[in-house]
Coordinates of C-alpha atoms and ligand atoms in Angstrom, one line a residue:
X133 CA 17.9 30.9 34.8
X134 CA 18.0 32.8 31.5
X135 CA 20.4 35.3 33.1
X136 CA 22.6 32.6 34.3
X137 CA 22.8 31.0 30.9
X138 CA 23.5 34.3 29.2
X139 CA 26.2 35.2 31.8
X140 CA 27.9 31.9 31.3
X141 CA 27.5 31.6 27.6
X142 CA 31.2 31.7 26.7
X143 CA 32.2 29.2 29.3
X144 CA 29.5 26.8 28.2
X145 CA 31.0 27.0 24.7
X146 CA 34.6 26.7 26.0
X147 CA 33.8 23.6 28.1
X148 CA 32.1 21.9 25.1
X149 CA 35.2 22.8 23.0
X150 CA 37.4 21.1 25.6
X151 CA 35.3 18.0 25.5
X152 CA 35.3 18.0 21.7
X153 CA 39.1 18.3 21.7
X154 CA 39.4 14.7 23.1
X155 CA 39.2 12.2 20.3
X156 CA 36.9 9.6 22.0
X157 CA 36.6 7.3 19.1
X158 CA 35.2 4.1 20.6
X159 CA 35.6 2.0 17.4
X160 CA 39.4 2.3 17.3
X161 CA 41.5 0.9 20.1
X162 CA 44.3 3.3 19.5
X163 CA 42.1 6.0 21.0
X164 CA 41.3 4.1 24.2
X165 CA 43.1 6.5 26.5
X166 CA 41.2 9.4 25.0
X167 CA 37.9 7.6 25.4
X168 CA 38.7 7.1 29.1
X169 CA 39.9 10.7 29.5
X170 CA 36.5 11.8 28.1
X171 CA 34.7 9.7 30.6
X172 CA 36.7 11.4 33.4
X173 CA 36.1 14.8 32.0
X174 CA 32.4 14.1 31.8
X175 CA 32.3 13.0 35.4
X176 CA 34.2 16.2 36.4
X177 CA 31.7 18.4 34.6
X178 CA 28.8 16.6 36.3
X179 CA 30.5 17.1 39.7
X180 CA 31.2 20.8 39.0
X181 CA 27.5 21.3 38.0
X182 CA 26.4 20.0 41.4
X183 CA 25.7 16.3 40.8
X184 CA 25.9 13.9 43.7
X185 CA 27.4 10.4 43.8
X186 CA 29.3 10.9 40.5
X187 CA 31.0 7.8 39.5
X188 CA 33.0 6.5 36.5
X189 CA 31.6 3.0 36.5
X190 CA 33.9 0.4 35.1
X191 CA 32.5 -2.2 32.6
X192 CA 34.3 -4.8 30.5
X193 CA 34.5 -2.0 27.9
X194 CA 34.5 1.7 28.3
X195 CA 33.0 3.2 31.5
X196 CA 29.5 4.5 32.1
X197 CA 29.5 7.9 33.8
X198 CA 26.8 8.1 36.5
X199 CA 25.7 11.1 38.6
X200 CA 22.5 12.1 40.4
X201 CA 20.7 14.9 42.1
X202 CA 17.9 13.8 44.4
X203 CA 15.8 16.6 45.7
X204 CA 12.9 14.6 47.2
X205 CA 12.2 10.9 46.9
X206 CA 8.5 11.8 46.4
X207 CA 9.2 13.8 43.4
X208 CA 9.4 12.2 39.9
X209 CA 12.8 11.1 38.6
X210 CA 14.2 11.7 35.2
X211 CA 17.1 9.7 33.9
X212 CA 19.2 11.5 31.3
X213 CA 21.0 9.2 28.8
X214 CA 23.7 10.3 26.3
X215 CA 27.0 9.1 24.9
X216 CA 30.5 10.6 25.1
X217 CA 32.0 8.4 22.4
X218 CA 32.1 9.4 18.8
X219 CA 32.4 7.9 15.3
X220 CA 35.8 7.7 13.6
X221 CA 36.6 11.0 11.9
X222 CA 37.7 9.3 8.6
X223 CA 38.1 10.3 5.9
X224 CA 40.1 13.1 7.6
X225 CA 41.2 14.6 4.3
X226 CA 37.6 15.7 3.6
X227 CA 37.4 17.9 6.8
X228 CA 37.8 21.6 6.3
X229 CA 39.2 22.0 9.8
X230 CA 40.8 19.2 12.0
X231 CA 38.0 17.1 13.5
X232 CA 39.3 17.4 17.1
X233 CA 40.1 21.1 16.9
X234 CA 36.6 22.6 17.2
X235 CA 35.9 25.9 15.5
X236 CA 32.9 28.0 14.8
X237 CA 32.0 28.8 11.2
X238 CA 28.8 30.1 9.7
X239 CA 26.7 28.1 7.2
X240 CA 23.6 28.9 5.2
X241 CA 21.6 26.9 7.7
X242 CA 23.5 28.2 10.7
X243 CA 23.9 32.0 10.1
X244 CA 24.7 32.4 13.8
X245 CA 27.5 29.9 13.6
X246 CA 28.0 26.2 14.0
X247 CA 30.7 24.3 16.0
X248 CA 32.6 22.0 13.6
X249 CA 34.1 18.9 15.3
X250 CA 33.5 15.2 15.4
X251 CA 30.9 14.6 18.1
X252 CA 29.7 18.3 18.0
X253 CA 26.1 17.1 17.4
X254 CA 26.4 13.3 17.9
X255 CA 26.4 13.4 20.9
X256 CA 28.8 15.5 22.9
X257 CA 27.1 18.8 22.0
X258 CA 23.7 17.3 22.8
X259 CA 24.4 15.5 26.0
X260 CA 26.5 18.4 27.3
X261 CA 23.4 20.7 26.9
X262 CA 21.9 18.5 29.7
X263 CA 24.9 19.0 31.9
X264 CA 24.8 22.8 31.4
X265 CA 21.0 23.0 31.8
X266 CA 21.4 21.1 35.1
X267 CA 24.2 23.4 36.2
X268 CA 22.0 26.4 35.6
X269 CA 19.1 24.7 37.5
X270 CA 21.2 24.0 40.5
X271 CA 22.9 27.4 40.5
X272 CA 19.5 29.2 40.4
X273 CA 17.9 26.9 42.9
X274 CA 15.4 25.5 40.4
X275 CA 15.4 21.7 40.4
X276 CA 11.8 20.5 40.3
X277 CA 12.6 16.7 39.8
X278 CA 15.1 14.2 40.8
X279 CA 17.8 13.8 38.1
X280 CA 20.0 10.9 37.2
X281 CA 22.7 10.9 34.5
X282 CA 24.0 7.9 32.6
X283 CA 26.5 8.8 29.9
X284 CA 28.0 5.9 28.1
X285 CA 31.1 5.5 25.9
X286 CA 30.1 2.6 23.6
X287 CA 27.0 3.8 21.8
X288 CA 28.7 4.1 18.4
X289 CA 29.9 0.5 18.7
X290 CA 26.6 -1.1 19.8
X291 CA 26.4 -0.4 23.6
X292 CA 27.4 -4.0 24.3
X293 CA 28.4 -3.3 27.9
X294 CA 25.7 -0.9 28.8
X295 CA 23.1 -3.7 28.7
X296 CA 24.9 -5.4 31.6
X297 CA 25.3 -2.2 33.5
X298 CA 21.6 -1.5 33.2
X299 CA 20.7 -5.1 34.2
X300 CA 22.9 -4.8 37.3
X301 CA 21.7 -1.4 38.4
X302 CA 17.9 -1.5 38.3
X303 CA 17.5 0.3 41.6
X304 CA 20.1 3.0 41.0
X305 CA 18.6 3.7 37.6
X306 CA 15.0 3.6 38.7
X307 CA 13.1 6.5 37.1
X308 CA 9.8 7.7 35.7
X309 CA 11.1 8.6 32.3
X310 CA 14.3 8.8 30.3
X311 CA 15.3 12.0 28.5
X312 CA 17.6 11.8 25.5
X313 CA 19.0 14.4 23.2
X314 CA 20.7 12.3 20.5
X315 CA 18.3 12.8 17.5
X316 CA 17.3 15.6 15.3
X317 CA 14.7 18.1 14.2
X318 CA 12.7 17.8 10.9
X319 CA 13.8 21.3 9.7
X320 CA 15.7 24.3 11.0
X321 CA 13.7 26.1 13.7
X322 CA 11.0 23.4 13.8
X323 CA 10.9 21.8 17.2
X324 CA 10.6 18.0 16.9
X325 CA 10.2 15.0 19.0
X326 CA 11.3 11.6 17.7
X327 CA 8.5 9.1 18.2
X328 CA 10.3 6.1 16.7
X329 CA 13.7 4.7 16.1
X330 CA 14.5 1.8 13.8
X331 CA 16.1 -1.4 15.0
X332 CA 19.2 -2.8 13.5
X333 CA 20.7 -6.1 12.4
X334 CA 24.3 -5.8 11.2
X335 CA 26.2 -8.7 9.6
X336 CA 29.5 -9.2 7.8
X337 CA 29.7 -11.7 5.0
X338 CA 32.7 -13.5 3.5
X339 CA 32.7 -15.4 0.2
X340 CA 35.6 -17.7 -0.4
X341 CA 36.6 -19.4 -3.6
X342 CA 40.1 -20.8 -4.4
X343 CA 42.6 -21.2 -1.6
X344 CA 44.8 -18.4 -3.1
X345 CA 44.6 -15.4 -5.4
X346 CA 44.8 -16.6 -9.0
X347 CA 45.9 -15.4 -12.4
X348 CA 42.7 -14.2 -13.9
X349 CA 43.7 -15.4 -17.4
X350 CA 44.9 -18.8 -16.5
X351 CA 41.9 -19.5 -14.2
X352 CA 39.3 -17.0 -15.2
X353 CA 36.0 -18.5 -16.4
X354 CA 36.9 -21.9 -14.9
X355 CA 36.5 -21.2 -11.2
X356 CA 34.0 -19.1 -9.3
X357 CA 35.2 -15.6 -8.7
X358 CA 34.3 -14.7 -5.1
X359 CA 33.7 -11.0 -5.9
X360 CA 31.4 -11.8 -8.9
X361 CA 29.6 -14.3 -6.6
X362 CA 29.3 -11.8 -3.7
X363 CA 28.0 -8.9 -5.9
X364 CA 25.6 -11.3 -7.6
X365 CA 24.3 -12.5 -4.3
X366 CA 23.9 -8.9 -3.0
X367 CA 22.0 -8.0 -6.1
X368 CA 19.5 -10.8 -5.4
X369 CA 18.7 -9.3 -2.0
X370 CA 16.3 -6.7 -3.6
X371 CA 13.7 -7.2 -6.3
X372 CA 12.9 -4.7 -9.0
X373 CA 10.5 -2.9 -6.7
X374 CA 13.3 -2.5 -4.2
X375 CA 11.7 -4.9 -1.8
X376 CA 13.9 -7.1 0.2
X377 CA 13.7 -10.7 -1.0
X378 CA 14.7 -12.6 2.2
X379 CA 11.8 -15.0 2.9
X380 CA 9.9 -13.9 6.0
X381 CA 11.6 -10.6 6.2
X382 CA 8.4 -8.6 6.1
X383 CA 6.2 -11.0 8.1
X384 CA 6.1 -9.0 11.3
X385 CA 6.4 -5.6 9.9
X386 CA 3.9 -3.3 11.3
X387 CA 1.7 -1.7 8.6
X388 CA 0.5 1.8 9.3
X389 CA -3.1 2.8 8.8
X390 CA -3.8 5.3 6.0
X391 CA -4.6 7.8 8.8
X392 CA -1.1 7.3 10.3
X393 CA 0.5 7.7 6.9
X394 CA -1.5 10.8 6.3
X395 CA -0.3 12.2 9.6
X396 CA 3.3 11.4 8.7
X397 CA 2.9 13.2 5.4
X398 CA 1.9 16.4 7.3
X399 CA 5.5 16.8 8.5
X400 CA 7.3 19.6 6.8
X401 CA 9.5 17.8 4.3
X402 CA 10.6 19.1 0.9
X403 CA 11.7 16.5 -1.6
X404 CA 13.3 19.2 -3.7
X405 CA 15.4 20.5 -0.8
X406 CA 16.3 16.9 0.1
X407 CA 17.6 16.2 -3.4
X408 CA 19.4 19.5 -3.5
X409 CA 21.1 19.0 -0.2
X410 CA 22.6 15.7 -1.4
X411 CA 23.1 16.8 -5.1
X412 CA 20.8 14.0 -6.2
X413 CA 19.2 13.8 -9.6
X414 CA 16.5 11.6 -8.1
X415 CA 15.7 9.6 -5.0
X416 CA 15.3 5.8 -5.0
X417 CA 13.6 3.3 -2.8
X418 CA 10.8 0.8 -2.2
X419 CA 7.9 1.2 -4.6
X420 CA 4.7 2.6 -3.1
X421 CA 6.3 4.6 -0.3
X422 CA 7.3 8.2 0.1
X423 CA 10.9 9.2 0.8
X424 CA 9.9 10.0 4.4
X425 CA 8.3 6.6 4.8
X426 CA 11.2 4.8 3.2
X427 CA 13.6 6.2 5.7
X428 CA 11.5 5.8 8.8
X429 CA 8.6 3.3 8.9
X430 CA 10.0 0.8 6.3
X431 CA 12.8 -1.7 6.9
X432 CA 15.9 -1.6 4.7
X433 CA 19.0 -3.5 3.7
X434 CA 22.2 -1.7 2.8
X435 CA 25.7 -2.6 2.0
X436 CA 27.9 -0.4 4.2
X437 CA 31.3 -1.6 2.8
X438 CA 32.6 -4.1 0.3
X439 CA 36.1 -5.2 -0.4
X440 CA 38.3 -7.8 -2.0
X441 CA 40.8 -8.2 -4.8
X442 CA 43.1 -5.6 -6.1
X443 CA 42.3 -1.9 -5.6
X444 CA 45.8 -0.3 -5.8
X445 CA 47.2 1.7 -8.6
X446 CA 47.1 0.4 -12.2
X447 CA 45.7 -3.0 -13.2
X448 CA 46.5 -6.3 -11.7
X449 CA 45.0 -9.4 -13.3
X450 CA 43.7 -11.4 -10.4
X451 CA 40.9 -13.5 -9.1
X452 CA 40.7 -12.9 -5.4
X453 CA 40.5 -15.8 -3.0
X454 CA 37.9 -14.0 -0.9
X455 CA 35.4 -11.1 -1.0
X456 CA 33.7 -9.4 1.9
X457 CA 30.8 -7.0 2.7
X458 CA 29.3 -5.4 5.7
X459 CA 25.5 -5.3 5.5
X460 CA 23.0 -3.4 7.8
X461 CA 19.3 -4.0 8.0
X462 CA 17.2 -1.3 9.6
X463 CA 14.2 -2.7 11.3
X464 CA 10.8 -1.4 12.2
X465 CA 8.4 -2.3 15.1
X466 CA 7.8 -6.0 15.7
X467 CA 10.8 -7.1 13.7
X468 CA 13.2 -8.9 15.9
X469 CA 16.9 -8.4 15.2
X470 CA 17.9 -12.0 16.1
X471 CA 15.2 -13.5 13.9
X472 CA 16.1 -11.2 11.0
X473 CA 19.8 -12.0 11.4
X474 CA 18.8 -15.7 11.3
X475 CA 16.5 -15.2 8.2
X476 CA 19.3 -13.3 6.4
X477 CA 21.9 -16.0 7.2
X478 CA 19.7 -18.8 5.9
X479 CA 18.8 -17.0 2.7
X480 CA 22.3 -15.7 2.0
X481 CA 23.7 -19.2 2.4
X482 CA 21.0 -20.6 0.2
X483 CA 21.8 -18.4 -2.7
X484 CA 25.5 -19.1 -2.8
X485 CA 26.5 -20.3 -6.2
X486 CA 28.5 -23.5 -6.8
X487 CA 32.2 -23.2 -6.2
X488 CA 32.2 -20.8 -3.2
X489 CA 31.7 -21.1 0.5
X490 CA 29.9 -18.3 2.4
X491 CA 30.3 -17.3 6.0
X492 CA 28.0 -14.8 7.8
X493 CA 29.1 -13.2 11.1
X494 CA 26.6 -11.2 13.0
X495 CA 27.7 -7.8 14.5
X496 CA 25.6 -5.7 16.8
X497 CA 21.8 -5.4 16.7
X498 CA 19.0 -3.7 18.4
X499 CA 15.2 -3.6 18.7
X500 CA 13.2 -0.8 17.2
X501 CA 11.4 1.7 19.5
X502 CA 8.2 3.7 19.5
X503 CA 7.2 6.4 21.9
X504 CA 3.5 7.0 22.6
X505 CA 2.4 10.7 22.2
X506 CA 0.1 10.4 25.2
X507 CA 2.9 9.8 27.7
X508 CA 3.4 12.5 30.4
X509 CA 7.0 12.8 29.4
X510 CA 6.0 13.4 25.8
X511 CA 3.5 16.0 26.9
X512 CA 6.1 17.7 29.1
X513 CA 8.5 17.8 26.1
X514 CA 5.8 19.3 23.8
X515 CA 5.1 22.0 26.5
X516 CA 8.7 22.8 27.0
X517 CA 9.4 23.1 23.2
X518 CA 6.3 25.2 22.8
X519 CA 7.6 27.6 25.5
X520 CA 11.0 27.9 23.9
X521 CA 10.2 27.8 20.2
X522 CA 6.7 29.4 20.3
X523 CA 5.4 26.6 18.1
X524 CA 4.1 23.1 18.6
X525 CA 6.6 20.2 18.3
X526 CA 6.3 17.9 15.3
X527 CA 6.4 14.1 15.9
X528 CA 8.9 12.4 13.7
X529 CA 9.7 8.7 13.2
X530 CA 13.4 8.6 12.7
X531 CA 15.4 6.2 10.5
X532 CA 18.3 6.1 12.9
X533 CA 18.8 3.7 15.7
X534 CA 19.7 4.0 19.4
X535 CA 19.5 0.2 20.1
X536 CA 19.8 0.6 23.9
X537 CA 16.5 2.5 24.1
X538 CA 14.4 -0.6 23.7
X539 CA 16.5 -2.3 26.3
X540 CA 15.8 0.6 28.8
X541 CA 12.1 0.0 28.4
X542 CA 12.5 -3.7 28.9
X543 CA 14.8 -3.5 31.9
X544 CA 13.7 -0.3 33.6
X545 CA 10.1 -0.1 32.5
X546 CA 10.6 3.5 31.5
X547 CA 9.8 5.2 28.2
X548 CA 12.4 7.4 26.5
X549 CA 11.6 10.9 25.3
X550 CA 13.8 11.7 22.3
X551 CA 14.1 15.5 22.3
X552 CA 16.9 16.2 19.9
X553 CA 18.2 19.5 18.5
X554 CA 20.4 18.4 15.6
X555 CA 19.7 18.8 11.9
X556 CA 20.1 16.3 9.1
X557 CA 22.5 18.7 7.5
X558 CA 24.7 18.7 10.6
X559 CA 26.5 15.8 8.9
X560 CA 26.8 13.4 11.9
X561 CA 29.1 10.5 11.1
X562 CA 30.3 12.4 8.1
X563 CA 33.3 14.8 7.5
X564 CA 32.6 18.3 8.8
X565 CA 30.1 17.3 11.4
X566 CA 28.8 20.4 13.1
X567 CA 26.2 21.7 15.6
X568 CA 24.5 25.0 15.5
X569 CA 25.5 27.3 18.4
X570 CA 21.9 28.5 18.5
X571 CA 20.7 24.9 18.7
X572 CA 23.1 24.2 21.6
X573 CA 21.7 27.2 23.5
X574 CA 18.1 26.4 22.5
X575 CA 18.6 23.0 24.1
X576 CA 20.1 24.4 27.3
X577 CA 17.1 26.8 27.5
X578 CA 14.5 24.1 26.8
X579 CA 15.7 21.3 29.1
X580 CA 14.9 23.1 32.4
X581 CA 11.4 23.8 31.0
X582 CA 11.0 20.0 30.4
X583 CA 11.6 19.3 34.1
X584 CA 9.2 22.0 35.2
X585 CA 6.5 20.6 33.0
X586 CA 7.2 17.0 33.9
X587 CA 7.0 17.7 37.6
X588 CA 3.7 19.4 37.0
X589 CA 2.5 16.5 34.9
X590 CA 3.4 14.0 37.5
X591 CA 1.5 16.0 40.2
X592 CA -1.6 16.3 38.0
Ligands
BES739 N1 22.5 9.5 17.5 C1 22.6 8.4 16.6 C2 21.3 7.9 16.1 C3 20.3 8.9 15.5 C4 20.7 10.1 14.9 C5 19.0 8.6 15.6 C6 19.8 10.9 14.4 C7 18.1 9.5 15.1 C8 18.5 10.7 14.5 C9 23.4 7.3 17.1 O1 24.6 7.8 17.7 C10 23.9 6.4 16.0 O2 24.6 6.8 15.2 N2 23.4 5.1 16.0 C11 23.8 4.2 15.1 C12 23.6 2.8 15.7 C13 24.8 2.3 16.5 C14 24.5 0.9 16.9 C15 26.1 2.4 15.8 C16 23.1 4.2 13.8 O3 21.9 4.6 13.8 O4 23.7 3.8 12.8
MN740 MN1 24.3 9.4 18.9
MN741 MN1 26.1 8.2 16.1

């Protein structure tokens, strides 16, 4: 196995480069042919690696790529999930090299080099580790479990059509555990397993005042200004302790015991390094919680975008007719995205000042997820990471979301093991996203060990 990986090292990189060269931006319809081409390429790589029954499954949106390798129906089955779509590369001007022309450069954190490209870490580089690990397993006659692959193309836009696919394919997707590499590690070189993901409620709001843009001198002071009203309403969504003011928002929030909080605090985290990495003078967040708690076990509300009025060159004296914002709420266990969206909507409408009308439109959402550390899949992942890193994996509750993971559990009755190899500094969703070459190969080396340990766990 090790030999096979070493001998094919360059090709494993070249093929990932080829995949990264296709701009599979799911959010922007102008890339739709590229997204579809990426699905086809993914299917081709799965076939070439030895997968059976490979299929590019059509959905009302982008296809789901499926493939399997059944060694023995009596052996345990692992379903690998990943996504071949990527976030938009914007703002492109901030990239040091073109986002869809991958290149390797060294960084302080990746002295052995990192692959710079949109999707390098999230998630092409990470799901492709699974394809290459599988190829190495088949080539060396070393497949201890049944494998199934489900690689989707709409994760970055909310996985709307994957839910339907999963609901219609219970039998095909039946498995003992789901294995996902689409998360990160707490620190360079520190093997990590993500034990929780936050849920999400995402809304867009529109505040409308007069029926047209107005002269801000002739009308200013006499009619409600939608931008003033919107910013005022947004300001009311947090109190001075940075707690969210929406009535009922915290009602179902799971409170951690002091013991659990102490365990979280064990994780290697340096506030100084965190501030330095982001050039921050100070951090900010909900009173009474640490930075690590604020971005993992606590729910949040953030404006992701806000627009309205005149933003061009120079000054234009105008009161805009409308103002808009996109707002995300990250949710923690027991909060329900539908209920939170409802609570947000009621509250937001209730604080609208006189003279404007407010509209709230929900976008995608998703349930939070927690993974128990006593699950056989979790134990297998700890054992595999111990073998390859020589140290015990750290459990981490992540602030990010992979909304479909909770649906997998509900529909397929299987837990997901989140074994990611990215780093926070890999800049996913940002300009200059990259993925360490060493992390890529560490993943390829660790994944076969997972299957070996999982097969053993299942026998035990
Ligand atoms: N892979 C990320 C989520 C992630 C990254 C979780 C790092 C934990 C650690 C995923 O592709 C993502 O970006 N999810 C979105 C949600 C989606 C509905 C757009 C997110 O978290 O914003
Ligand atoms: Mn991802
Ligand atoms: Mn993402």
